[in-house]
PDB file of C-alpha atoms in Angstrom:
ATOM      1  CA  UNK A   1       0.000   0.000   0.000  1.00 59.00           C
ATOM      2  CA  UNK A   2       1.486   3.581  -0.392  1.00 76.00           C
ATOM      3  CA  UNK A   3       2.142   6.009   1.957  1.00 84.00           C
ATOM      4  CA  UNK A   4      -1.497   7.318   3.529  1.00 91.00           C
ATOM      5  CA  UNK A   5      -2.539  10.873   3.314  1.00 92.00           C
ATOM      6  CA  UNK A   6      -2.876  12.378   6.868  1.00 95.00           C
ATOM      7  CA  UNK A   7      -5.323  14.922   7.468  1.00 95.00           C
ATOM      8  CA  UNK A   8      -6.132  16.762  10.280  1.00 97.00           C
ATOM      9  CA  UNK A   9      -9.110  18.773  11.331  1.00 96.00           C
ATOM     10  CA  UNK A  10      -8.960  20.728  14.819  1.00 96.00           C
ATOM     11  CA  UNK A  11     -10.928  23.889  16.178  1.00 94.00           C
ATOM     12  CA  UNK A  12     -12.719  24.688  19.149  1.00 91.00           C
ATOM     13  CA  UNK A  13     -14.813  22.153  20.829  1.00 86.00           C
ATOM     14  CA  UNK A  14     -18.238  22.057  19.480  1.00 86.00           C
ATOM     15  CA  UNK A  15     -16.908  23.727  16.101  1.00 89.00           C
ATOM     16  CA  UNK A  16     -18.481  20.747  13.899  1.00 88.00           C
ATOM     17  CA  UNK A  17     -15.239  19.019  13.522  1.00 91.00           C
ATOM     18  CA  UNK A  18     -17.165  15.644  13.735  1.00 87.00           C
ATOM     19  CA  UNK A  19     -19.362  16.860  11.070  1.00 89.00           C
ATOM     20  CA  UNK A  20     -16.621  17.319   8.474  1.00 92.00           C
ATOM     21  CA  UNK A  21     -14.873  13.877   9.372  1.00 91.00           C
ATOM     22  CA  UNK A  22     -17.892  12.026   8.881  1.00 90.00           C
ATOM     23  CA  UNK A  23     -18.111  14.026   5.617  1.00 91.00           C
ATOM     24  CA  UNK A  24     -14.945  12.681   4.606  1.00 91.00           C
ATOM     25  CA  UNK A  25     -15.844   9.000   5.938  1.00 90.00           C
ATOM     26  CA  UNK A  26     -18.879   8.787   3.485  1.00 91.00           C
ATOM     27  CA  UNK A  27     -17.633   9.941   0.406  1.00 91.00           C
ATOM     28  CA  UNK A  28     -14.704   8.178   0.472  1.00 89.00           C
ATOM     29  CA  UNK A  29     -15.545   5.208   2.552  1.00 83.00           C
ATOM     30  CA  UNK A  30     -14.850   2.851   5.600  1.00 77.00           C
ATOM     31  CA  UNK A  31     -12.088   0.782   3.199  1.00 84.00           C
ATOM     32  CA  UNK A  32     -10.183   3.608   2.606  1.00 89.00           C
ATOM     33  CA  UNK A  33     -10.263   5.753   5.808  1.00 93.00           C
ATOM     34  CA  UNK A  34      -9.383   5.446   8.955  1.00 93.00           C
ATOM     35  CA  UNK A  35     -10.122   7.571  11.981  1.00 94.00           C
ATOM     36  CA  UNK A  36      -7.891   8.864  14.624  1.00 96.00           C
ATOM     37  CA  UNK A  37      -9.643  10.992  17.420  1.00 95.00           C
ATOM     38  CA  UNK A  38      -7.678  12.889  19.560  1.00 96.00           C
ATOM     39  CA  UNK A  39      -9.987  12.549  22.675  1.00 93.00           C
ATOM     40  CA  UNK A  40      -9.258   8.923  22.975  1.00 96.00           C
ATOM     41  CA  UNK A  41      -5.876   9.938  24.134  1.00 97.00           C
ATOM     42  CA  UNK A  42      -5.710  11.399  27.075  1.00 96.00           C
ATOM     43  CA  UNK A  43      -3.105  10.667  29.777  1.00 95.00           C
ATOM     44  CA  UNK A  44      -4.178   7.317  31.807  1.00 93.00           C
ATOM     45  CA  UNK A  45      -5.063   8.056  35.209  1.00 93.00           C
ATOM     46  CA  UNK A  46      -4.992   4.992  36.792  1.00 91.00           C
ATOM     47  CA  UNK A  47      -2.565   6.225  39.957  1.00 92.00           C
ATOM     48  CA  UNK A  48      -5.058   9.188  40.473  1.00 92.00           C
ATOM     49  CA  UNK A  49      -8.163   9.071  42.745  1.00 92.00           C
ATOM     50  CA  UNK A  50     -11.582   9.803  41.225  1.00 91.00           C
ATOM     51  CA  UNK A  51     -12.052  12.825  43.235  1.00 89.00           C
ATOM     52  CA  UNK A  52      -8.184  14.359  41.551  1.00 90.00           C
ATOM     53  CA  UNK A  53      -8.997  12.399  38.452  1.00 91.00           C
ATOM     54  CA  UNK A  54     -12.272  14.905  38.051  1.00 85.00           C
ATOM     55  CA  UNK A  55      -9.924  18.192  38.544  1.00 87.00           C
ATOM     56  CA  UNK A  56      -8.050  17.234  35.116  1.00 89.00           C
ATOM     57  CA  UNK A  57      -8.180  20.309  32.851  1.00 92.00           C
ATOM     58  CA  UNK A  58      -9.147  18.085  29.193  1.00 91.00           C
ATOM     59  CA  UNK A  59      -8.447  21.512  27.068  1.00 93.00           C
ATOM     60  CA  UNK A  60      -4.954  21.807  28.013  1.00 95.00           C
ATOM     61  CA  UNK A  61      -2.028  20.432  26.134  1.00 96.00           C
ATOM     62  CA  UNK A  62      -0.632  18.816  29.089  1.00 95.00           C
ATOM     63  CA  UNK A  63      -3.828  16.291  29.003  1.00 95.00           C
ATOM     64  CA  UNK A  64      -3.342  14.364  26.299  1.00 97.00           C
ATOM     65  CA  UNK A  65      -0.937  11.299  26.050  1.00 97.00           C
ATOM     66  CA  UNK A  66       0.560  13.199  22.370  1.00 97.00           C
ATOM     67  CA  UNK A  67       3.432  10.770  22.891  1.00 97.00           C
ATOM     68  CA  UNK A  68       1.290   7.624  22.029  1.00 98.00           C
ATOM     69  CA  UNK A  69      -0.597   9.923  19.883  1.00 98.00           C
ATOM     70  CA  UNK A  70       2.494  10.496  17.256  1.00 98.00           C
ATOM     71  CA  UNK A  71       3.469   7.049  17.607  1.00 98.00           C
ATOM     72  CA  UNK A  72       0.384   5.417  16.562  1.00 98.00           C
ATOM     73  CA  UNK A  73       0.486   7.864  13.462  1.00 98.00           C
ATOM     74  CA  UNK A  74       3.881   6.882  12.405  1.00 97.00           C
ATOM     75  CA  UNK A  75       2.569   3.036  12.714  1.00 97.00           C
ATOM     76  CA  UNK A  76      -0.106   4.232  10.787  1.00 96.00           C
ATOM     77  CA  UNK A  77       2.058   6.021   7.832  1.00 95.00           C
ATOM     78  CA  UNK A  78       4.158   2.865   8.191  1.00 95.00           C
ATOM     79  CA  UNK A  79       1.504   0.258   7.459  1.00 94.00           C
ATOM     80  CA  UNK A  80       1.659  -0.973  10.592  1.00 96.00           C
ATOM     81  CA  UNK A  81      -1.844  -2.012  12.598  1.00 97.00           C
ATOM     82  CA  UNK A  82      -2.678  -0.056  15.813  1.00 98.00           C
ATOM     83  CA  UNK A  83      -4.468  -0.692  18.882  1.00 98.00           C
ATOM     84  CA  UNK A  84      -6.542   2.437  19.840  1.00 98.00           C
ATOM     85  CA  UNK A  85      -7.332   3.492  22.864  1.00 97.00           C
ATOM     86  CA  UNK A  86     -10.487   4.175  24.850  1.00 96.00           C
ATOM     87  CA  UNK A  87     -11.360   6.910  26.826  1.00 95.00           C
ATOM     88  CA  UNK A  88     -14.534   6.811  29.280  1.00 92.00           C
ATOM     89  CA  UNK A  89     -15.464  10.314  30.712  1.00 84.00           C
ATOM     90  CA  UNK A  90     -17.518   8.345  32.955  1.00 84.00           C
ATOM     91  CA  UNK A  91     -14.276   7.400  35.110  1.00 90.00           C
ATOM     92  CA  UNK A  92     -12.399   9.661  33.965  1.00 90.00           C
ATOM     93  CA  UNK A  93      -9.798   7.125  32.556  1.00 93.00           C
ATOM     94  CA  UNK A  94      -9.267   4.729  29.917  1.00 94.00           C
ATOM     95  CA  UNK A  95     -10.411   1.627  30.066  1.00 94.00           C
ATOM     96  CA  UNK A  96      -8.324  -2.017  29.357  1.00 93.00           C
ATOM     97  CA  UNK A  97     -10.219  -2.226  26.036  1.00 96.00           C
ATOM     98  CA  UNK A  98      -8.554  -0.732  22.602  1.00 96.00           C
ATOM     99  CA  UNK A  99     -10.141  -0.385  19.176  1.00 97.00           C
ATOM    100  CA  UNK A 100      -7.618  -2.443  16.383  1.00 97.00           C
ATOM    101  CA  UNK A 101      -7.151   0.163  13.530  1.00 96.00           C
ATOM    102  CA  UNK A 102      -5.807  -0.831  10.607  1.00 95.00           C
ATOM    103  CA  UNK A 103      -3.999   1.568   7.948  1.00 93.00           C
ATOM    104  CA  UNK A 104      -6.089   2.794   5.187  1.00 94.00           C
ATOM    105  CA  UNK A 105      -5.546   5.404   2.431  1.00 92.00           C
ATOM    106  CA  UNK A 106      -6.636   8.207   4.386  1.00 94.00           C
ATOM    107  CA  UNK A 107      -6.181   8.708   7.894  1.00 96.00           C
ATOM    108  CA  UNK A 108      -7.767  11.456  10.288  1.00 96.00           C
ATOM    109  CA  UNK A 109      -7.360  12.927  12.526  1.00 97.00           C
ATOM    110  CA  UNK A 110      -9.342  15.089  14.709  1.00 96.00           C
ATOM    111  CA  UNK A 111      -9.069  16.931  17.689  1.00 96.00           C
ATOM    112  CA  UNK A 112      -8.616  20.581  19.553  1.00 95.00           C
ATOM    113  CA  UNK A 113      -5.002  20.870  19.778  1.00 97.00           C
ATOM    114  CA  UNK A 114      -3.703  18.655  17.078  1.00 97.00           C
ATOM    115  CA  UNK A 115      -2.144  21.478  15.250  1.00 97.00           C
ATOM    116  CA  UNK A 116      -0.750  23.067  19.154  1.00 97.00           C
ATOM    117  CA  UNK A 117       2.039  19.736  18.643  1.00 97.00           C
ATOM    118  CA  UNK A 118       5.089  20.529  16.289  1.00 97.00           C
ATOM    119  CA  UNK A 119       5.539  16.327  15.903  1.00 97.00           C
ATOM    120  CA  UNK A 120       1.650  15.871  14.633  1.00 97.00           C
ATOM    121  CA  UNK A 121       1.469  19.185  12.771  1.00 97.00           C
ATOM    122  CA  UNK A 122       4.903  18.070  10.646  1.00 97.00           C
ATOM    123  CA  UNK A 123       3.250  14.702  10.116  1.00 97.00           C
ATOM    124  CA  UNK A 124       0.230  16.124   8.745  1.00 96.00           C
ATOM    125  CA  UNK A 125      -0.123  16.478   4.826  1.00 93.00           C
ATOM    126  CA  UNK A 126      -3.369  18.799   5.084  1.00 94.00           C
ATOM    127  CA  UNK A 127      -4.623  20.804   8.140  1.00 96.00           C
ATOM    128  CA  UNK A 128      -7.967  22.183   8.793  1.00 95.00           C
ATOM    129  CA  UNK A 129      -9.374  24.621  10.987  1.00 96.00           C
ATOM    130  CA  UNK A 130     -12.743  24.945  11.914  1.00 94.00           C
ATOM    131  CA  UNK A 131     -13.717  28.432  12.874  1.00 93.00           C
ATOM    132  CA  UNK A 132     -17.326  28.626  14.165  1.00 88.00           C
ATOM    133  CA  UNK A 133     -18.670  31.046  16.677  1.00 87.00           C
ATOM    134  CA  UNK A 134     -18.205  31.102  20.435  1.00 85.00           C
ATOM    135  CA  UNK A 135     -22.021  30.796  21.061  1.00 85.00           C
ATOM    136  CA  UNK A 136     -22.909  28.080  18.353  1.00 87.00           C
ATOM    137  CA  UNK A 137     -20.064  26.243  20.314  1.00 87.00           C
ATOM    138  CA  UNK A 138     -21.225  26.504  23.730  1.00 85.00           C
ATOM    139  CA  UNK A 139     -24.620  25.692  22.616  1.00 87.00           C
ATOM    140  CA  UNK A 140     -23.292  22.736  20.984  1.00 85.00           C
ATOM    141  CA  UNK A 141     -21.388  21.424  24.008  1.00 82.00           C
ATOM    142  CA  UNK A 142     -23.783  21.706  26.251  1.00 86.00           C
ATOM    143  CA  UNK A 143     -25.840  19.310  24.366  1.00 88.00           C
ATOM    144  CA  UNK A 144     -23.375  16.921  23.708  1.00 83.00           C
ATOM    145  CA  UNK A 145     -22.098  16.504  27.323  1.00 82.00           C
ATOM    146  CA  UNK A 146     -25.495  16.703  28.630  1.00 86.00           C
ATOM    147  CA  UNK A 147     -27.051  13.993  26.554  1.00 84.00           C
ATOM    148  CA  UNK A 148     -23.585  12.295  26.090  1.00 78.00           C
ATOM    149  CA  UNK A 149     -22.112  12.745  29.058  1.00 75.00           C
ATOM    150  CA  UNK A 150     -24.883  13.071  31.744  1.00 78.00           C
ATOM    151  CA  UNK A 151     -23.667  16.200  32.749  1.00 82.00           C
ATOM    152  CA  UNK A 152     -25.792  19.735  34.527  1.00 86.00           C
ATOM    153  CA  UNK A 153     -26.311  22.446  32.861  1.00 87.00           C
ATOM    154  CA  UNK A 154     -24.871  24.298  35.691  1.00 88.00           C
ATOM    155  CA  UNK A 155     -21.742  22.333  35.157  1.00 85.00           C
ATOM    156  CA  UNK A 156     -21.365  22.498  31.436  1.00 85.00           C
ATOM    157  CA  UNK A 157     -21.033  26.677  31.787  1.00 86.00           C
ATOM    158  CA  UNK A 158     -18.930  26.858  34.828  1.00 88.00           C
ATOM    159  CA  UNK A 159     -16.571  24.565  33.187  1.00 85.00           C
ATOM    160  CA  UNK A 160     -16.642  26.278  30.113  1.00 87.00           C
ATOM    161  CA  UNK A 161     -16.413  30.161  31.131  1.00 89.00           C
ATOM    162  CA  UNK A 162     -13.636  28.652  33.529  1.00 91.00           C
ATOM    163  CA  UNK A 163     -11.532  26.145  31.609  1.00 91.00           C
ATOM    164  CA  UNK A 164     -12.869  25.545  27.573  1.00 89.00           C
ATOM    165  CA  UNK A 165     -13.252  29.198  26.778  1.00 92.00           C
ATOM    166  CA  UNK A 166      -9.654  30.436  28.145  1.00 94.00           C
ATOM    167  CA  UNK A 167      -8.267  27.242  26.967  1.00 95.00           C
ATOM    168  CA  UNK A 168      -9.171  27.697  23.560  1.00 94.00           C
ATOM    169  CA  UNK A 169      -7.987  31.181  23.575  1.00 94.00           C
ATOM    170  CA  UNK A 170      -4.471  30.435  24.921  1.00 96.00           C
ATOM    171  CA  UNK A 171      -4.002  27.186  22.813  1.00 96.00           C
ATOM    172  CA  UNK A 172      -6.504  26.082  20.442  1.00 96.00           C
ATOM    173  CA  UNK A 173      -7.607  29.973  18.289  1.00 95.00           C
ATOM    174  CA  UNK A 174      -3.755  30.866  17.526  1.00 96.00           C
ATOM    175  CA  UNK A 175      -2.861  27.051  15.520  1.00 97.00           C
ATOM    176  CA  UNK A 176      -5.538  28.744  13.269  1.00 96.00           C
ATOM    177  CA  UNK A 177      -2.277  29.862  11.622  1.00 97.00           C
ATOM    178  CA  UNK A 178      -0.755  26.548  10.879  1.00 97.00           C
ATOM    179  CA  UNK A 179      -3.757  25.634   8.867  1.00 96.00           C
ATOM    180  CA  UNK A 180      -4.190  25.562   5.199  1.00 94.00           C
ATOM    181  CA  UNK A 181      -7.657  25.359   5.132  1.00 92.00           C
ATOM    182  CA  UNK A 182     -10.081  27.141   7.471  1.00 93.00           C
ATOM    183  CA  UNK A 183     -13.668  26.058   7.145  1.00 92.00           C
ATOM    184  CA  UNK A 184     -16.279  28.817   8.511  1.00 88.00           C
ATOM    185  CA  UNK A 185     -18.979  26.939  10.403  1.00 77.00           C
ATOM    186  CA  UNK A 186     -18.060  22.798  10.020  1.00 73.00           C
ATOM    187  CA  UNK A 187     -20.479  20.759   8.354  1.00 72.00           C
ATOM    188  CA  UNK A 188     -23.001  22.964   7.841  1.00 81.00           C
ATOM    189  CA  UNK A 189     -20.439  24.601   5.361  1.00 88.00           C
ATOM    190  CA  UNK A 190     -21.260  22.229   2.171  1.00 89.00           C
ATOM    191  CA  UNK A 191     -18.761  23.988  -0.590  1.00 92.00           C
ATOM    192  CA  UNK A 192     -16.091  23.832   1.246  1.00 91.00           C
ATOM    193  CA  UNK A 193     -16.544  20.090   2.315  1.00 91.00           C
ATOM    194  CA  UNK A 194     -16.479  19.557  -1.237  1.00 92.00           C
ATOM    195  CA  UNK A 195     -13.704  21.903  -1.790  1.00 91.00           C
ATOM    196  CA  UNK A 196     -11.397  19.348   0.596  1.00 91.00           C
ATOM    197  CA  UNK A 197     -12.843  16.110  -0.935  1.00 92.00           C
ATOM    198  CA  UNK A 198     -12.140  17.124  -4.310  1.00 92.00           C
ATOM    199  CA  UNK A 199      -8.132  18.107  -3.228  1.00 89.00           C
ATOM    200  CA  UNK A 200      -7.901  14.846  -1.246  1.00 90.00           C
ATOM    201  CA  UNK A 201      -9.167  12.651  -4.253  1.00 89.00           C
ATOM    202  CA  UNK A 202      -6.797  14.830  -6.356  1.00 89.00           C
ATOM    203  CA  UNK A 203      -3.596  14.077  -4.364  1.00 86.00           C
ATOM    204  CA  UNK A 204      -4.959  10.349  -4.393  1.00 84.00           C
ATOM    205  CA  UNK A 205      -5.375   9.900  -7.935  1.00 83.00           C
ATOM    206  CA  UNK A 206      -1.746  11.833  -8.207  1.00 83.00           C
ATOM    207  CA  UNK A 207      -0.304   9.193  -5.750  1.00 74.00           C
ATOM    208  CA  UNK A 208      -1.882   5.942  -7.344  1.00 70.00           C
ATOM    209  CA  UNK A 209      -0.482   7.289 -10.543  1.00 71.00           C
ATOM    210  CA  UNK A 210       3.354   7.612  -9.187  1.00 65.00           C
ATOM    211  CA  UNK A 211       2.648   4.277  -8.031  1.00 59.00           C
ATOM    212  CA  UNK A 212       1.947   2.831 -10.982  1.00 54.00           C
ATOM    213  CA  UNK A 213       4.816   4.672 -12.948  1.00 47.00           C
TER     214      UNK A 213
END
């Protein structure tokens, strides 16, 4: 097989992120794609209590297990199979399960703060930002860790005025200038999801044919 294309699509939680990925995932297919979220890799926190375990700041750099992260990308790129991780917010941890991903033509990957690491951002071969407002995203969240989640209300806005919304200042809005494509208002944005599908077949078609040569 020849070397993947690695894409990745980051912006503030609750931009529509998702949306675009799944985008991707159905015109091109489950054969040829495979799906690397960066959520599933936070930092275990096995030798933490619940009660510390529930202080963890998720939007901050520091969270997330990048190591792993770049490693299972460079298996990817390699042809090599990975085992995935799984993150339950329930506990607060991973669990002893892992999701086998195999390498496929395309490979995503997805997350706030994928562009924030020099390593992923170097191994990337298109990067997309998703700019959507502050108050669609809130909105957004809220129903997703509510319904998801089983959070409060209450809980889902103290959190974010206190940690996502000063988070994604600091670290997530300035990688908006590492990206080459930046996609106002994520799947609801239909020419520009075509836009990206069109450049990824493109750079497909131009890699099957160097194969072939």
């Amino acid at each position: 097989m020849q070397k993947p294309i690695l894409v990745g699509i980051t912006g503030g939680s609750g931009s529509g992120k998702s949306s675009i990925a799944n985008a991707i995932c159905e015109a091109f297919g489950s054969n040829d794609i495979a799906k690397i979220e960066q959520d599933f890799y936070y930092k275990d926190q096995s030798h933490l209590s619940m009660e510390d375990r529930t202080k963890t700041n998720y939007d901050h750099p520091n969270a997330f297990d990048n190591d792993l992260l770049v490693e299972h990308l460079n298996a990817l790129l390699n042809g090599e199979v990975i085992e995935k991780p799984i993150y339950d917010f329930a506990i607060h941890n991973r669990i002893k399960d892992t999701i086998r991903v195999e390498p496929r033509e395309i490979i995503l990957v997805e997350g706030i703060l994928i562009l924030e690491d020099e390593r992923i951002r170097n191994l990337l071969d298109i990067k997309i930002y998703v700019d959507t407002d502050d108050d669609v995203r809130i909105i957004r969240r809220m129903l997703r860790d509510i319904e998801e989640r089983g959070r409060t209300i209450e809980s889902v806005v103290e959190q974010y005025l206190s940690v996502v919304k000063p988070m994604h200042n600091q670290f997530t809005e300035p990688t908006k200038k590492y990206a080459d494509i930046i996609i106002p208002e994520g799947g609801h944005n239909k020419v520009a999801i075509d836009i990206l599908i069109a450049k990824m077949q493109q750079i497909l078609s131009e890699k099957n044919k160097n194969v072939k040569l």
